Coordinates of C-alpha atoms in Angstrom, one line a residue:
F126 CA 34.6 -34.3 -2.1
L127 CA 36.5 -32.3 0.7
Y128 CA 35.9 -29.1 -1.0
H129 CA 32.5 -29.7 -1.7
T130 CA 31.5 -30.9 2.0
A131 CA 34.0 -27.9 3.5
S132 CA 31.9 -25.6 1.6
L133 CA 28.0 -26.4 1.6
F134 CA 29.4 -26.5 5.7
L135 CA 30.5 -23.3 5.5
L136 CA 27.4 -22.1 3.1
I137 CA 25.5 -23.4 6.4
Y138 CA 26.7 -22.0 8.7
S139 CA 27.5 -18.6 7.8
A140 CA 23.4 -18.4 6.6
Y141 CA 23.1 -19.4 10.3
S142 CA 25.4 -16.7 11.4
I143 CA 22.7 -15.1 9.4
I144 CA 19.9 -15.4 10.0
T145 CA 20.3 -15.6 13.9
R146 CA 22.1 -11.9 13.7
L147 CA 19.2 -10.9 11.3
F148 CA 16.2 -12.3 13.5
K149 CA 17.7 -10.8 16.9
Y150 CA 18.1 -7.3 15.4
V151 CA 14.8 -7.5 13.1
Y152 CA 12.5 -8.6 15.6
E153 CA 14.5 -8.8 19.0
E154 CA 13.8 -12.3 19.4
Q155 CA 15.4 -15.2 19.0
P156 CA 13.4 -18.7 17.4
S157 CA 14.8 -21.8 18.0
A158 CA 17.8 -23.0 17.3
G159 CA 16.4 -25.8 14.8
F160 CA 14.4 -23.2 13.4
R161 CA 17.4 -21.1 12.3
L162 CA 19.4 -24.4 11.4
N163 CA 16.2 -25.3 8.7
C164 CA 16.2 -21.8 7.4
A165 CA 19.9 -22.5 6.9
V166 CA 19.5 -25.8 5.2
L167 CA 16.9 -24.4 3.8
F168 CA 18.7 -21.3 1.9
S169 CA 21.8 -23.6 0.9
A170 CA 19.1 -25.7 -0.8
L171 CA 17.3 -23.2 -2.4
L172 CA 21.1 -21.3 -3.8
F173 CA 21.4 -25.0 -4.8
F174 CA 18.4 -25.2 -7.3
F175 CA 18.1 -22.1 -8.5
T176 CA 21.2 -22.0 -9.7
F177 CA 21.0 -21.8 -13.8
Q178 CA 24.1 -24.4 -14.5
I179 CA 23.8 -26.6 -10.7
G180 CA 26.6 -28.9 -12.4
E181 CA 29.2 -25.7 -13.3
V182 CA 28.2 -24.1 -10.4
F183 CA 28.7 -25.8 -8.1
F184 CA 30.8 -29.7 -8.9
W185 CA 33.6 -27.8 -11.5
V186 CA 36.1 -27.0 -9.2
C187 CA 36.9 -24.5 -11.7
S188 CA 34.2 -22.4 -12.5
S189 CA 32.6 -23.1 -9.3
F190 CA 35.3 -20.0 -7.8
C191 CA 34.0 -17.5 -10.1
Y192 CA 30.2 -18.6 -9.2
F193 CA 29.5 -20.3 -5.3
Q194 CA 33.2 -19.6 -4.1
T195 CA 31.5 -15.2 -4.5
I196 CA 28.4 -15.8 -2.8
L197 CA 29.8 -17.8 0.1
F198 CA 32.6 -15.4 0.8
S199 CA 30.2 -13.0 0.5
C200 CA 27.7 -14.9 3.2
V201 CA 30.8 -15.3 5.7
A202 CA 31.5 -11.5 5.1
M203 CA 28.0 -10.3 5.7
A204 CA 28.3 -13.3 9.2
C205 CA 31.3 -10.8 10.2
I206 CA 30.0 -7.7 9.3
L207 CA 26.4 -8.3 11.7
K208 CA 27.6 -9.3 14.7
E209 CA 28.4 -7.1 17.5
R210 CA 31.6 -7.8 19.0
A211 CA 33.5 -8.6 15.7
R212 CA 37.4 -9.4 16.3
W213 CA 40.5 -8.9 14.5
Y214 CA 39.8 -11.8 13.1
D215 CA 36.4 -11.3 11.5
H216 CA 37.8 -7.8 9.9
L217 CA 40.5 -10.4 8.6
A218 CA 38.0 -12.1 7.6
I219 CA 35.9 -9.3 5.7
V220 CA 38.9 -7.2 4.1
I221 CA 39.8 -11.4 2.9
A222 CA 36.2 -12.0 0.9
G223 CA 36.5 -9.0 -0.1
L224 CA 39.3 -9.0 -2.3
F225 CA 37.7 -12.1 -2.9
V226 CA 34.4 -11.4 -4.3
G227 CA 35.5 -8.2 -6.2
G228 CA 38.7 -10.4 -7.8
A229 CA 36.8 -13.5 -8.8
S230 CA 34.1 -11.9 -10.6
E231 CA 33.2 -8.2 -11.7
V232 CA 30.0 -8.8 -11.9
Y233 CA 29.1 -10.2 -8.2
A234 CA 31.3 -7.3 -7.1
I235 CA 29.3 -4.5 -8.9
I236 CA 26.2 -6.3 -7.5
T237 CA 27.4 -6.7 -4.4
L238 CA 28.5 -2.8 -3.7
L239 CA 24.8 -2.0 -5.1
V240 CA 23.7 -3.4 -2.4
I241 CA 26.5 -2.9 -0.1
S242 CA 25.4 0.8 -0.9
I243 CA 21.6 0.6 -0.3
A244 CA 22.4 -1.3 2.9
F245 CA 24.3 1.2 4.4
S246 CA 22.0 4.2 3.2
F247 CA 19.0 1.8 5.1
L248 CA 21.2 1.6 7.6
C249 CA 22.2 5.5 8.0
K250 CA 18.7 6.5 7.4
E251 CA 16.7 3.9 10.4
K252 CA 19.1 5.3 12.9
N253 CA 18.9 8.6 12.0
R254 CA 23.0 8.7 12.9
H255 CA 26.3 10.2 11.2
W256 CA 27.9 7.0 9.2
L257 CA 30.1 6.5 11.0
K258 CA 28.0 6.1 14.7
V259 CA 25.9 3.2 12.7
I260 CA 27.2 0.1 13.9
P261 CA 27.6 -2.4 11.3
S262 CA 28.6 0.9 9.2
K263 CA 33.1 0.7 9.3
K264 CA 33.1 -2.9 8.3
L265 CA 30.8 -2.3 6.0
I266 CA 33.0 0.4 4.6
A267 CA 36.4 -2.0 4.7
Y268 CA 33.8 -4.7 3.0
A269 CA 33.1 -2.1 0.0
L270 CA 36.7 -0.8 0.1
S271 CA 38.5 -4.1 -0.4
I272 CA 35.8 -5.3 -3.3
L273 CA 36.8 -1.8 -4.8
V274 CA 39.9 -2.3 -4.8
S275 CA 40.4 -6.2 -6.2
A276 CA 37.8 -5.1 -9.0
A277 CA 39.5 -2.3 -9.8
I278 CA 42.7 -4.3 -10.5
A279 CA 40.8 -7.4 -11.8
F280 CA 39.4 -4.5 -14.3
S281 CA 42.6 -2.6 -15.0
A282 CA 44.7 -6.1 -15.8
P283 CA 46.4 -6.5 -18.8
G284 CA 44.7 -9.8 -20.4
N285 CA 41.5 -7.4 -20.4
Y286 CA 43.5 -5.1 -23.1
N287 CA 45.0 -7.6 -25.1
R288 CA 41.4 -9.6 -25.4
K289 CA 39.3 -6.4 -26.4
A290 CA 42.2 -6.3 -29.1
V291 CA 41.6 -9.1 -30.1
L292 CA 38.0 -9.5 -30.4
S293 CA 36.9 -6.0 -32.0
H294 CA 38.6 -7.9 -35.2
T295 CA 36.4 -11.2 -35.1
E296 CA 32.9 -11.2 -36.0
T297 CA 30.6 -11.7 -33.7
V298 CA 26.6 -12.8 -33.8
F299 CA 25.4 -8.5 -32.8
H300 CA 28.0 -7.4 -35.1
Q301 CA 28.5 -8.6 -39.2

């Protein structure tokens, strides 16, 4: 019970932080705190209801570390990346989140790296500056590098080669 409650509150808090910073960045004004909280709760509810296998993703603790926690950690990282004045623990949270995201789900790591590269190119193009002078670029680079390191370790794990060697001799639906 405590694990699920803490995860839900952390998701709502990180969504609230992201929404707050995006409104400030895009619209240059802040809506009321109640509106931002409603948007964060709505985001969390939509994430819950648009998940294909709700029981497996949210309530089964073993698989929620592969699915739900990767989304949660990437939301925490994005909230820390969007902070204007990040402290040392924000940078630490970005690196830890990147290491978790890259190691927990290789597919989500690839998707996250694609989204980061699009966001990074958009930031550089919009600001029309050198890529190191854009404010969140150093934090995005740290996040992307930590995802790359962790995903490379996960991809090169010996279990992947052992599984490929064993499964290559078995017949599947597609290879009969």
